[in-house]
Coordinates of C-alpha atoms in Angstrom, one line a residue:
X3 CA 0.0 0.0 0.0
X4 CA 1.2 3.4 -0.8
X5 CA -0.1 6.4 1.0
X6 CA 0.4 10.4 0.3
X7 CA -0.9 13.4 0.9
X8 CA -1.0 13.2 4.9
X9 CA -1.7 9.9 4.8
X10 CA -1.0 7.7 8.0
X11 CA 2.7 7.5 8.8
X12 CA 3.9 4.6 6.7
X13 CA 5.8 1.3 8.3
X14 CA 8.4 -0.7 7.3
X15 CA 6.7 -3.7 6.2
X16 CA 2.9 -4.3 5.5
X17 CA 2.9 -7.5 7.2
X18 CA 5.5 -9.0 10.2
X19 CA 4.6 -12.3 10.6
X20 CA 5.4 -14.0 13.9
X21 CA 6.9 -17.3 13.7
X22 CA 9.1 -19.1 11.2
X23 CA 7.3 -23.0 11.9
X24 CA 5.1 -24.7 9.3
X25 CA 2.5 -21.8 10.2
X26 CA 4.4 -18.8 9.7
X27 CA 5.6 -20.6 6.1
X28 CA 1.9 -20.9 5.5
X29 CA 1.2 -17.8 5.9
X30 CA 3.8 -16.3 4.2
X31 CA 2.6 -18.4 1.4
X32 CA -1.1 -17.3 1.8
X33 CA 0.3 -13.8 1.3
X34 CA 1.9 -14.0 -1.3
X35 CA -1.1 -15.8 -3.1
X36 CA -3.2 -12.9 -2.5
X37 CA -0.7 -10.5 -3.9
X38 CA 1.4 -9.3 -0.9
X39 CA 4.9 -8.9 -1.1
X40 CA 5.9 -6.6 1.7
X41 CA 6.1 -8.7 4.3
X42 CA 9.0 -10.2 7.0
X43 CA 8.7 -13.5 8.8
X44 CA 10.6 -13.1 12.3
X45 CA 11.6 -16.0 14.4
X46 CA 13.6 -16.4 17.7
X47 CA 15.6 -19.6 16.6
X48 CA 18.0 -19.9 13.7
X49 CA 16.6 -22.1 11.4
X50 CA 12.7 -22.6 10.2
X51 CA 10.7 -25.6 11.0
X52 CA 9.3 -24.1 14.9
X53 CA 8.4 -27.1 16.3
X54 CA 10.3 -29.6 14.2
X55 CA 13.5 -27.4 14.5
X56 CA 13.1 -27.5 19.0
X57 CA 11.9 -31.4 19.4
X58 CA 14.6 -33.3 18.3
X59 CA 14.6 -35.5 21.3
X60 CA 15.4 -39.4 20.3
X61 CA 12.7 -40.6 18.6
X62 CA 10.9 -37.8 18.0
X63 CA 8.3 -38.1 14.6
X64 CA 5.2 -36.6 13.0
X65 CA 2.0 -38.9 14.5
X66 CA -0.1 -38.8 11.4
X67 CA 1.1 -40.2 8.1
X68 CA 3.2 -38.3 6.1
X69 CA 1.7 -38.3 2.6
X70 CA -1.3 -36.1 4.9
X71 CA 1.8 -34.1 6.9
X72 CA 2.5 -31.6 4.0
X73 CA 0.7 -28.4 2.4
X74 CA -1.7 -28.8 -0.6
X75 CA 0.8 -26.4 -2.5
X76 CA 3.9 -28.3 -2.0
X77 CA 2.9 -31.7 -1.4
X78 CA 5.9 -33.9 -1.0
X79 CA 6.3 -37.6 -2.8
X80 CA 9.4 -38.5 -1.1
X81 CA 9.7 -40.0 2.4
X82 CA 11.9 -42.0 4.1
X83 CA 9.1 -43.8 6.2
X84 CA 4.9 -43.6 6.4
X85 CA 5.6 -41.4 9.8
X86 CA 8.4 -39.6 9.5
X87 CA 11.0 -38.5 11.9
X88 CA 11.0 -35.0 12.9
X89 CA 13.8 -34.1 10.9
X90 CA 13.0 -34.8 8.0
X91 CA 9.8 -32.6 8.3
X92 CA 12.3 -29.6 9.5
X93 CA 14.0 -30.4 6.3
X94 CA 10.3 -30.3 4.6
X95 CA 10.0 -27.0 6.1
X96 CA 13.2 -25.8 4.7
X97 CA 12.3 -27.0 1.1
X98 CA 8.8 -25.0 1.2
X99 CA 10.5 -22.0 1.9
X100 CA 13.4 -22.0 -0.8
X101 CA 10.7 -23.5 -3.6
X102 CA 8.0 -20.6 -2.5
X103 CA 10.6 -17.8 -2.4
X104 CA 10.6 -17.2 1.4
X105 CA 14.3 -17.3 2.2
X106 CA 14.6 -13.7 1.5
X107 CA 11.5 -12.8 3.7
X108 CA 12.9 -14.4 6.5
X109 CA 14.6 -12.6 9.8
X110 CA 15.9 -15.0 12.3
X111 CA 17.7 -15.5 15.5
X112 CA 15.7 -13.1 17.7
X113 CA 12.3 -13.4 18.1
X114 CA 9.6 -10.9 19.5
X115 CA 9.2 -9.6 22.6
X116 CA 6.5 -7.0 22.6
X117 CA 3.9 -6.0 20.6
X118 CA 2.1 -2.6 20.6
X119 CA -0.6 -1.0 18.5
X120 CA 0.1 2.6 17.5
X121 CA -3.7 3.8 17.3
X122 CA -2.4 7.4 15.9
X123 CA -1.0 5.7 12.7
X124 CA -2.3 2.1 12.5
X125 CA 0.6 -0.2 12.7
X126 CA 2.0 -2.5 15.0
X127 CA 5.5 -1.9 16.6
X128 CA 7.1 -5.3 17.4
X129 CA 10.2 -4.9 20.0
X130 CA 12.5 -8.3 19.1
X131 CA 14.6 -9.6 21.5
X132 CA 17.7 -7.9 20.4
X133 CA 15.9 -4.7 21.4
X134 CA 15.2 -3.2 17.6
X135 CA 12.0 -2.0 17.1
X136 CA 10.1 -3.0 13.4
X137 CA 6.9 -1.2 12.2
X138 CA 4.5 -3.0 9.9
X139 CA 0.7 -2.0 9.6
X140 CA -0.4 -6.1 10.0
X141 CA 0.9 -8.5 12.3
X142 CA -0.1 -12.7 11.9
X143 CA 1.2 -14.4 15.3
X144 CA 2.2 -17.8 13.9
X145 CA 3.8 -19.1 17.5
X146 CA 2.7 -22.3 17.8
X147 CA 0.4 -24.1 20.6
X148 CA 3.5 -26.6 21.7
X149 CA 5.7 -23.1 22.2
X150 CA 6.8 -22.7 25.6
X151 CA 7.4 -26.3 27.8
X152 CA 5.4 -26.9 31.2
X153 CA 8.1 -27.6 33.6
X154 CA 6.2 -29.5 36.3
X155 CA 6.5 -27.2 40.4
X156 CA 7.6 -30.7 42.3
X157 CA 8.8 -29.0 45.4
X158 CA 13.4 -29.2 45.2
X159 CA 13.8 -29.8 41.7
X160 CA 16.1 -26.5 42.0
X161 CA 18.2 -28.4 43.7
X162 CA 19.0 -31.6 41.6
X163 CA 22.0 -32.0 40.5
X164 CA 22.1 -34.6 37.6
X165 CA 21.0 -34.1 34.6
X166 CA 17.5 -32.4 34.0
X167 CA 15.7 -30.9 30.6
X168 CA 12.6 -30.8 28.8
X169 CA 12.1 -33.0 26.1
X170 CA 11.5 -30.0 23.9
X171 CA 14.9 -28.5 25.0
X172 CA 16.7 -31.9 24.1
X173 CA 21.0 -31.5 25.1
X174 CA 22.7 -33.9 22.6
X175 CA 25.4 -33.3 24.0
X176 CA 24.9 -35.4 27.2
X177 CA 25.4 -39.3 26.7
X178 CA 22.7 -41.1 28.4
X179 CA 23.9 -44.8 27.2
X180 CA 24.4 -47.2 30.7
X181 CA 22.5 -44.6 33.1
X182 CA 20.2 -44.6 35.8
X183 CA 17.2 -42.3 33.5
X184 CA 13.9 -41.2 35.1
X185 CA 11.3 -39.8 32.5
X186 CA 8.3 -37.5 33.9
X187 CA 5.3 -38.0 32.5
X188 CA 3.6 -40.3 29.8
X189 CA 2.2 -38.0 27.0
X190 CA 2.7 -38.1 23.3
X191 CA 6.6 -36.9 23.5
X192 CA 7.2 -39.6 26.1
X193 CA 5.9 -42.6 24.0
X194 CA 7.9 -42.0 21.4
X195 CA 10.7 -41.0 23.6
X196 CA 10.3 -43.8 25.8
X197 CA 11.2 -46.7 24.1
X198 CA 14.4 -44.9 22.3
X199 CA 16.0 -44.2 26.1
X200 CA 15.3 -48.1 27.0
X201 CA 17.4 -49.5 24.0
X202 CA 20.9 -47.6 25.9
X203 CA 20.1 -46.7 29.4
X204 CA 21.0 -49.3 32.4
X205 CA 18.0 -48.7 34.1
X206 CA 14.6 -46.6 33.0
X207 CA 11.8 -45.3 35.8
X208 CA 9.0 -44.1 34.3
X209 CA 7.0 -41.8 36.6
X210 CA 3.1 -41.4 35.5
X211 CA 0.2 -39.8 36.5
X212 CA -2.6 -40.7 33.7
X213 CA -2.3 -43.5 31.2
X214 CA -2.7 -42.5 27.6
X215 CA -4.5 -44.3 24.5
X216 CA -2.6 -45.8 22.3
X217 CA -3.0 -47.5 18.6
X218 CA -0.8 -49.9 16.6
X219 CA 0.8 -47.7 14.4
X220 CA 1.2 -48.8 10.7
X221 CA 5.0 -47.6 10.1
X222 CA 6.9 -48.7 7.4
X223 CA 10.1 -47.5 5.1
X224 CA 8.3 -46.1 2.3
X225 CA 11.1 -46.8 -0.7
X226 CA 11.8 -46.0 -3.8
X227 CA 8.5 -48.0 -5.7
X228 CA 5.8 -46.2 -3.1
X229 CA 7.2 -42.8 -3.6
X230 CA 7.2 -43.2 -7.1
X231 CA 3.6 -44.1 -7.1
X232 CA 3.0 -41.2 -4.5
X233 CA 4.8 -38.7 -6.9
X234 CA 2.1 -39.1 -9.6
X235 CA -0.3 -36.2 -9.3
X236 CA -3.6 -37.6 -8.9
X237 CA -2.4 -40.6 -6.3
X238 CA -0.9 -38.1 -4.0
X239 CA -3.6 -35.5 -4.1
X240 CA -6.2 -38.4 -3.3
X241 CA -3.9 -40.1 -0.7
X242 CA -3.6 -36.9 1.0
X243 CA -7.4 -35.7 1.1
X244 CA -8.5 -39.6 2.1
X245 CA -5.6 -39.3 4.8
X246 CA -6.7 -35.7 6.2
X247 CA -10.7 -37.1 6.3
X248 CA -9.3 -40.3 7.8
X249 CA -7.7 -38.6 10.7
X250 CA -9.8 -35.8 11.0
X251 CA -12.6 -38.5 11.8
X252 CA -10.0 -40.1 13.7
X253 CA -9.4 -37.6 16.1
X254 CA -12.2 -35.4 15.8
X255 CA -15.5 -37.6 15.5
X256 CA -16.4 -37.3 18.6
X257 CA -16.3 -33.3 18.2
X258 CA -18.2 -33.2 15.4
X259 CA -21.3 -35.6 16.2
X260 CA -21.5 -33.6 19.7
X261 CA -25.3 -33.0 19.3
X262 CA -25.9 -36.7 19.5
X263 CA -24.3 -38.1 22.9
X264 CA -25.4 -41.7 22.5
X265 CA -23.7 -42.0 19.5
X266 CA -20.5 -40.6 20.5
X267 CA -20.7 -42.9 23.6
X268 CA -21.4 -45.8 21.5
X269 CA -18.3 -45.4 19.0
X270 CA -15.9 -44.6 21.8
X271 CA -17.0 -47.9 23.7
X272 CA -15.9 -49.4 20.4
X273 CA -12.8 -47.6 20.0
X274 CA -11.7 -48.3 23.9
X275 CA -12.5 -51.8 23.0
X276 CA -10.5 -52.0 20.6
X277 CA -7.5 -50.3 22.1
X278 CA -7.6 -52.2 25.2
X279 CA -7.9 -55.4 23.1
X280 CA -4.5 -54.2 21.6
X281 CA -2.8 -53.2 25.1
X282 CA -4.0 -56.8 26.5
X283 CA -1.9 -58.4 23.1
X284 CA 1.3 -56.3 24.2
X285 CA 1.2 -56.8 28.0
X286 CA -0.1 -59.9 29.7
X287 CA 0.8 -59.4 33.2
X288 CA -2.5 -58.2 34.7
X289 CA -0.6 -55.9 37.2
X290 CA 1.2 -53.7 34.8
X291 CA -1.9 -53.9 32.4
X292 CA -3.9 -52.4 34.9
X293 CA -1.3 -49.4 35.1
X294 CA -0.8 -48.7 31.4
X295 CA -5.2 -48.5 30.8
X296 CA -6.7 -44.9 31.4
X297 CA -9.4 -44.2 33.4
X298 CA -11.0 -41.9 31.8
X299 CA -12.6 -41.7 28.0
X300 CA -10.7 -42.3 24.3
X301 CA -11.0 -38.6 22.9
X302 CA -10.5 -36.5 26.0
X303 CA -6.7 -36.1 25.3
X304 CA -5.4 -36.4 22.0
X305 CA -4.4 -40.1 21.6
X306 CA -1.5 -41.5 19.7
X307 CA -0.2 -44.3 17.9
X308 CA 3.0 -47.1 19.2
X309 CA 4.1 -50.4 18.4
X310 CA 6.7 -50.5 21.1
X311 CA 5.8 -48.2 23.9
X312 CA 3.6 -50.8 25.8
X313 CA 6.2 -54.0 24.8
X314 CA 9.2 -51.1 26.5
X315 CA 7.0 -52.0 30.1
X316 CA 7.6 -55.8 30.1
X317 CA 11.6 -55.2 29.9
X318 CA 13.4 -55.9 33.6
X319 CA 15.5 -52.5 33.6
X320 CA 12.2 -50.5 32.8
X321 CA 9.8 -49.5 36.0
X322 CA 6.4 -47.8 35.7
X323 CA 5.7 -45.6 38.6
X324 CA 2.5 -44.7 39.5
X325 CA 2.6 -43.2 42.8
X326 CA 2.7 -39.4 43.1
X327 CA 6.3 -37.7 43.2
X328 CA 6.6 -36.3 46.6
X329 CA 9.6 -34.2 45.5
X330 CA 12.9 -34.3 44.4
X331 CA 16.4 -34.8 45.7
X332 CA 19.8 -33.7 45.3
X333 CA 20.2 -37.2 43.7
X334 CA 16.7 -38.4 42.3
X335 CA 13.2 -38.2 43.0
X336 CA 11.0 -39.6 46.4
X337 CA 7.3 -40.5 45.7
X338 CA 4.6 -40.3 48.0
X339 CA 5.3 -43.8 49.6
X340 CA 8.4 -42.5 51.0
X341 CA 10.7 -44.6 48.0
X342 CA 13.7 -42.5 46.8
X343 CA 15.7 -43.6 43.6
X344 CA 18.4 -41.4 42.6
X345 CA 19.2 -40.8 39.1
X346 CA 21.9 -39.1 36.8
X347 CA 19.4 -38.0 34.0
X348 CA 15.5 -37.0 35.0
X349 CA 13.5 -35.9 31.6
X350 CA 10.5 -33.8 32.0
X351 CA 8.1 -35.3 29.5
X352 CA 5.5 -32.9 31.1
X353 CA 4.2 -31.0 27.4
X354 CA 3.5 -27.3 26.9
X355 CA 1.8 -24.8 28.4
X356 CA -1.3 -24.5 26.2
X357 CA -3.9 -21.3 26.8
X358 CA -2.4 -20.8 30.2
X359 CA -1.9 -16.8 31.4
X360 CA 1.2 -15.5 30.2
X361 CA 2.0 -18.0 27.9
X362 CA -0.5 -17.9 25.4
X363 CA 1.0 -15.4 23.7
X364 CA 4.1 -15.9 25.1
X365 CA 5.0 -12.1 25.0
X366 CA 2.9 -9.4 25.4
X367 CA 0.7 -7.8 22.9
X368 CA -0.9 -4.4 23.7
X369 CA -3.8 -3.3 21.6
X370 CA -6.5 -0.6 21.3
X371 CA -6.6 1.8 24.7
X372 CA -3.3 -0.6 25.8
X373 CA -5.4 -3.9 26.8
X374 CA -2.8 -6.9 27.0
X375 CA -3.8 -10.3 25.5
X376 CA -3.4 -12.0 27.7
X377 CA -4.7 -10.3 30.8
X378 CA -7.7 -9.7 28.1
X379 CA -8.5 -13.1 27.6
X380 CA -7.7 -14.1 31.1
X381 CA -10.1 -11.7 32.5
X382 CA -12.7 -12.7 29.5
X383 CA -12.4 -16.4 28.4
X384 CA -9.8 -17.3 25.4
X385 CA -11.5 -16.6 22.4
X386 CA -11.3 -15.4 19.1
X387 CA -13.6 -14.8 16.0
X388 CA -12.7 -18.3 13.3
X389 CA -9.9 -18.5 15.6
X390 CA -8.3 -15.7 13.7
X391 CA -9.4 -12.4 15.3
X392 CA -10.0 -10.7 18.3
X393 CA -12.1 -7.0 18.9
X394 CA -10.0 -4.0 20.3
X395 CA -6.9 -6.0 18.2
X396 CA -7.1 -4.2 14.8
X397 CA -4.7 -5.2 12.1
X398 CA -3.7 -8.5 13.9
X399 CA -4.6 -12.5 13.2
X400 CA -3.3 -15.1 14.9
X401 CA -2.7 -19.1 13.4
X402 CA -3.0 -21.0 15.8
X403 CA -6.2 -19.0 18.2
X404 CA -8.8 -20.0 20.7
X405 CA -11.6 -22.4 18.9
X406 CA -9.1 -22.8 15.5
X407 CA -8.0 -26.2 15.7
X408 CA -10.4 -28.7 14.3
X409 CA -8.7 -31.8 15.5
X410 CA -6.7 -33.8 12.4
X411 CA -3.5 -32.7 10.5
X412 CA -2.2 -29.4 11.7
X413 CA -1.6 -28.7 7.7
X414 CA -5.2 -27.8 7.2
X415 CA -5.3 -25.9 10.5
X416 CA -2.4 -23.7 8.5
X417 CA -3.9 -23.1 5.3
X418 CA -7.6 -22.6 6.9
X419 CA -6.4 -19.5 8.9
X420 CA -3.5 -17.6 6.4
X421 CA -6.1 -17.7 4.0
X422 CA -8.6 -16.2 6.5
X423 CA -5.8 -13.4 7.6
X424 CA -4.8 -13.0 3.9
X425 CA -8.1 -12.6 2.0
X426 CA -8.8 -9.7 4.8
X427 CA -5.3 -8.1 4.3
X428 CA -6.0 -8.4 0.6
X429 CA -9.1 -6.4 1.1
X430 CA -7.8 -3.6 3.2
X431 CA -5.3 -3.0 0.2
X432 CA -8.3 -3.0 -2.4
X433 CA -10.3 -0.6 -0.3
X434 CA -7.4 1.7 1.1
X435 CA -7.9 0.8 4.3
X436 CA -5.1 1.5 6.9
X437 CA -7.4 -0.4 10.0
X438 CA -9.3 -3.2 10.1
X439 CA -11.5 -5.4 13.6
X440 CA -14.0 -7.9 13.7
X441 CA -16.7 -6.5 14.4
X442 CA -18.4 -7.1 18.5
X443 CA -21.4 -8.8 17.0
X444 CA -20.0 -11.5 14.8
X445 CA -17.1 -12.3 16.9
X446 CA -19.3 -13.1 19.9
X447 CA -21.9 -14.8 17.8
X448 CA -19.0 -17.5 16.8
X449 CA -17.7 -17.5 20.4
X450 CA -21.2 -18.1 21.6
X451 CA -21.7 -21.2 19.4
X452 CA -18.2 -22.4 19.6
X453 CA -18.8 -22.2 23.8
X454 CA -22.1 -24.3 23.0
X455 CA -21.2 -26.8 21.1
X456 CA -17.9 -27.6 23.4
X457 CA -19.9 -28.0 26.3
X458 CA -21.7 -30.9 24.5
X459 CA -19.0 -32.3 23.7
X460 CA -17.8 -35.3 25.4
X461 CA -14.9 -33.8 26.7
X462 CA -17.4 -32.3 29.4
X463 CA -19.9 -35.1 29.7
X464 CA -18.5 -38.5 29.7
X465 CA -15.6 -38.9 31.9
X466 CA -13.0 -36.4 30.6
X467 CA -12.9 -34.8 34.6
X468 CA -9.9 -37.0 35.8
X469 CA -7.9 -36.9 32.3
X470 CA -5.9 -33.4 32.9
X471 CA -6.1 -32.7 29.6
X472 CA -5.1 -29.6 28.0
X473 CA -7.9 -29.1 25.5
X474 CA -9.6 -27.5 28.6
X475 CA -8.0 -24.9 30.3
X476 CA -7.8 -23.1 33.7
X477 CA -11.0 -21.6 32.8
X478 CA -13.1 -24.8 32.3
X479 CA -13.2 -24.0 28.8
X480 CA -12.4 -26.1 25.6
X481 CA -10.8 -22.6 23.8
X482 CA -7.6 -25.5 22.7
X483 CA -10.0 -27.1 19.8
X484 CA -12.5 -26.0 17.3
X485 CA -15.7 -28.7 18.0
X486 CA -16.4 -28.9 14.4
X487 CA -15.1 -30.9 10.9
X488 CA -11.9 -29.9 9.5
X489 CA -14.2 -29.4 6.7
X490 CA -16.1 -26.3 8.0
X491 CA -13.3 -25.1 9.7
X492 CA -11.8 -25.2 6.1
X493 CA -15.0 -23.2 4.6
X494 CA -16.0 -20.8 6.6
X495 CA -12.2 -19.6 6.7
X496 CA -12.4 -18.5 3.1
X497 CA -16.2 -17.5 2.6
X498 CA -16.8 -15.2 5.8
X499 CA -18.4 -12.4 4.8
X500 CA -16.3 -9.4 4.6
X501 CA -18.7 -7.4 6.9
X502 CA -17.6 -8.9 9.8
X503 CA -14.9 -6.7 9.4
X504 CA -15.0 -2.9 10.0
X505 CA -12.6 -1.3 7.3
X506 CA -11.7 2.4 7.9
X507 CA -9.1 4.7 7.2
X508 CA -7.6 7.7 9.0
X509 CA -7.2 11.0 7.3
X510 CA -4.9 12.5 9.2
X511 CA -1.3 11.6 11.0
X512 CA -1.5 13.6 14.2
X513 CA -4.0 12.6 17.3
X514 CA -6.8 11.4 16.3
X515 CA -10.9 10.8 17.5
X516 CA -14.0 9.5 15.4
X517 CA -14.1 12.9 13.4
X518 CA -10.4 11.9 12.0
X519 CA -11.5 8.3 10.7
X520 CA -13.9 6.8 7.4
X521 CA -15.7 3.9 6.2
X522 CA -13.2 2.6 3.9
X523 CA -15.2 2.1 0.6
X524 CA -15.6 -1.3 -1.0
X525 CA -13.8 -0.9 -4.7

């Protein structure tokens, strides 16, 4: 956008997008689709890939196949297995942005800090980390959901002194191989982590406080004659929209059939079933079975897929604790029964802190009349219109919002939003606007039936009370999914109707009221 003639003072970029993972490369992508080319992607680590580029603990992989792990723009024919290891989707993220002409857009090793609207010339002024200050009259926040690790408050773990970090903060560094290992925790990281630690440590202790659901999980080396079939067109587009449905119904059935609670009870008797079926042909000791099956629902956490993880229980160097941890040691950990173990590597395995206050944003992010975020959404419920907007936040969208996430593939997630972000941009440049809400009304009406329909859900009315899981937060809300198809999350991205926006312009640089400001027209 160009603007004269006392126009409002103009910023660096038009667009500073947030966030160099596979959202922030999505919506540069979105962008450029709809025509804009003055734009920065800003990211606090060296390299793109977000996620992919900080989990590279052992064993780390995507869990959903990869033909359905990759954009619809750059859809990728070549794969070393059916669930690829993390780094080979970091190097997927690095071959989107070279082949969509990104590299140049890019701004990495210091991330932001602060954000803060500048009402008197609509734009956003993003501090980074290295203390320089960039102006740009859009902002998308592409920071990912599993951003910032939840380190577990177990009273002395200040004062251990082996070897402790995250699993998202992996130190390759330190050799592990004939060590007494304690892992924290039994989530998604953990099972795939799990099993890898067994194969080289002298003794494992798994410390858990819920059981998780678990599949087989049909893994195999792709090769040379099924990437060749995948590479022709028409296979891989068809693979990848029969994958995305597949998983989508998957993990998200339940979600979507929410009006109708018999049926949802009905299909996840027949799923627990079925996965308890497969945990009784892995582990036959009654004992240890009883440990490893959860008691509470299949849906109310996101469950994964394994083929070793339950098998890793039945080895003699591996324990599964299930007593609480009392607290740690200088040395290792003491459980609630009074038994200490000492260790020389404990792994917290303990996930991210997901729409909790002050992380979700992790900075702050000051917007009309200087409301903060996250004190705003703390103080009002998460939400946000399409998972995209919020009122009294002009010229910002975020990726990855409260009520966004349809569960499935993340990929669709992605797209669904930058397009949302970028068709709105897009119009704010076609109507000269330099300032552009969601409007009260629509906003609330999709927070009001998002609210609804998660209440029905099962996560709230069949036995998700004892799961601790993140998709509701501190605020006995679901804000962490979208209770809907991936296929309405994917529509009503692209064909909201424009009004729900209010586009206006200001006609002056200097202090401004109502008398400064227009309707920007619709050209």
């Amino acid at each position: 956008m160009n603007y004269t003639n006392g126009s409002p003072f103009s910023p660096t970029y038009e667009v500073a997008v947030i966030g160099a993972g596979l959202g922030g490369i999505g919506a540069g992508v979105a962008l450029r689709k709809a025509g804009v080319e003055n734009f920065v992607i800003i990211d606090k680590w060296s390299r793109v890939g977000g996620t992919w580029l900080a989990n590279t603990y052992p064993g780390v992989a995507v869990d959903v196949p990869s033909p359905v792990y990759n954009f619809s723009f750059q859809q990728r024919s070549k794969w070393s297995r059916f669930f690829a290891p993390g780094e080979e989707i970091q190097r997927y993220a690095e071959e989107v942005v070279d082949k969509q002409g990104l590299r140049a857009k890019l701004r990495l090793g210091s991330g932001a800090a602060k954000g803060v609207f500048d009402e008197v010339n609509d734009l956003w002024r993003v501090t980074l980390e290295d203390g320089t200050v960039i102006t740009a009259r859009f902002v998308i926040g592409a920071v990912g959901g599993l951003e910032q690790p939840h380190n577990p408050e177990i009273a002395g773990i200040e004062d251990f002194r082996g070897k402790l970090m995250h699993s998202s903060r992996w130190d390759h560094e330190y050799d592990y191989r004939g060590k007494r290992v304690a892992v924290i925790g039994t989530g998604a990281s953990a099972l795939q982590l799990i099993p890898e630690l067994a194969k080289d440590v002298a003794h494992l202790t798994v410390y858990q406080r819920r059981a998780i659901w678990i599949a087989p999980k049909p893994d195999f080396r792709m090769g040379p004659v099924l990437n060749s079939v995948l590479n022709f067109a028409p296979v891989q587009q068809t693979v990848r929209f029969v994958g995305n449905v597949g998983v989508n119904a998957g993990l998200g059935a339940g979600l979507a059939v929410s009006a109708y609670p018999r049926l949802t009870s009905v299909g996840l008797t027949v799923g627990e079933t079925a996965l308890k079926s497969y945990l009784f042909a892995q582990v036959r000791d009654p004992k240890l079975r009883e440990k490893l099956t959860p008691d509470y629902r299949l849906g109310c956490k996101r469950p994964s897929v394994s083929n070793s993880y339950f098998r890793t229980f039945t080895q003699p160097h591996v324990d599964l604790i299930t007593d609480g941890i009392q607290r740690f040691t200088p040395t290792g950990i003491i459980t609630a029964d009074g038994t200490s173990q000492d260790f020389d590597m404990v792994v917290l395995a303990t996930g991210f802190k997901v729409m909790e206050k002050g992380y979700t944003p992790p900075y702050p992010i000051y917007g009309r009349g200087g409301v903060e975020l996250g004190e705003f959404w703390d103080a009002n419920r998460f939400q946000a219109y399409q998972g995209v907007s919020v009122p009294r936040f002009p010229n910002a969208f975020l990726i990855v919002g409260p009520y966004a996430y349809a569960p499935g593939s993340y990929i669709p997630l992605i797209e669904s939003t930058s397009a949302h972000a970028a068709r709105v941009i897009s119009e704010a440049g076609k109507r000269g606007a330099t300032c552009v809400e969601v409007r009260q009304e629509p906003h609330d009406r999709y927070f009001a039936r998002m609210d609804k329909r998660a209440k029905k859900t099962h996560l709230f009315s069949q036995g998700c009370a004892t799961s601790n899981t993140y998709y509701i937060n501190y605020q006995g809300d679901g804000a962490a999914f979208r209770p809907s198809t991936q296929l309405e999350m994917y529509w009503e991205n692209r064909h909201f109707p424009l009004d729900d926006y209010e586009f206006t312009a200001a006609r002056t640089v200097r202090a401004r009221g109502d008398e400064n400001r227009v309707a920007a027209p619709v050209v």
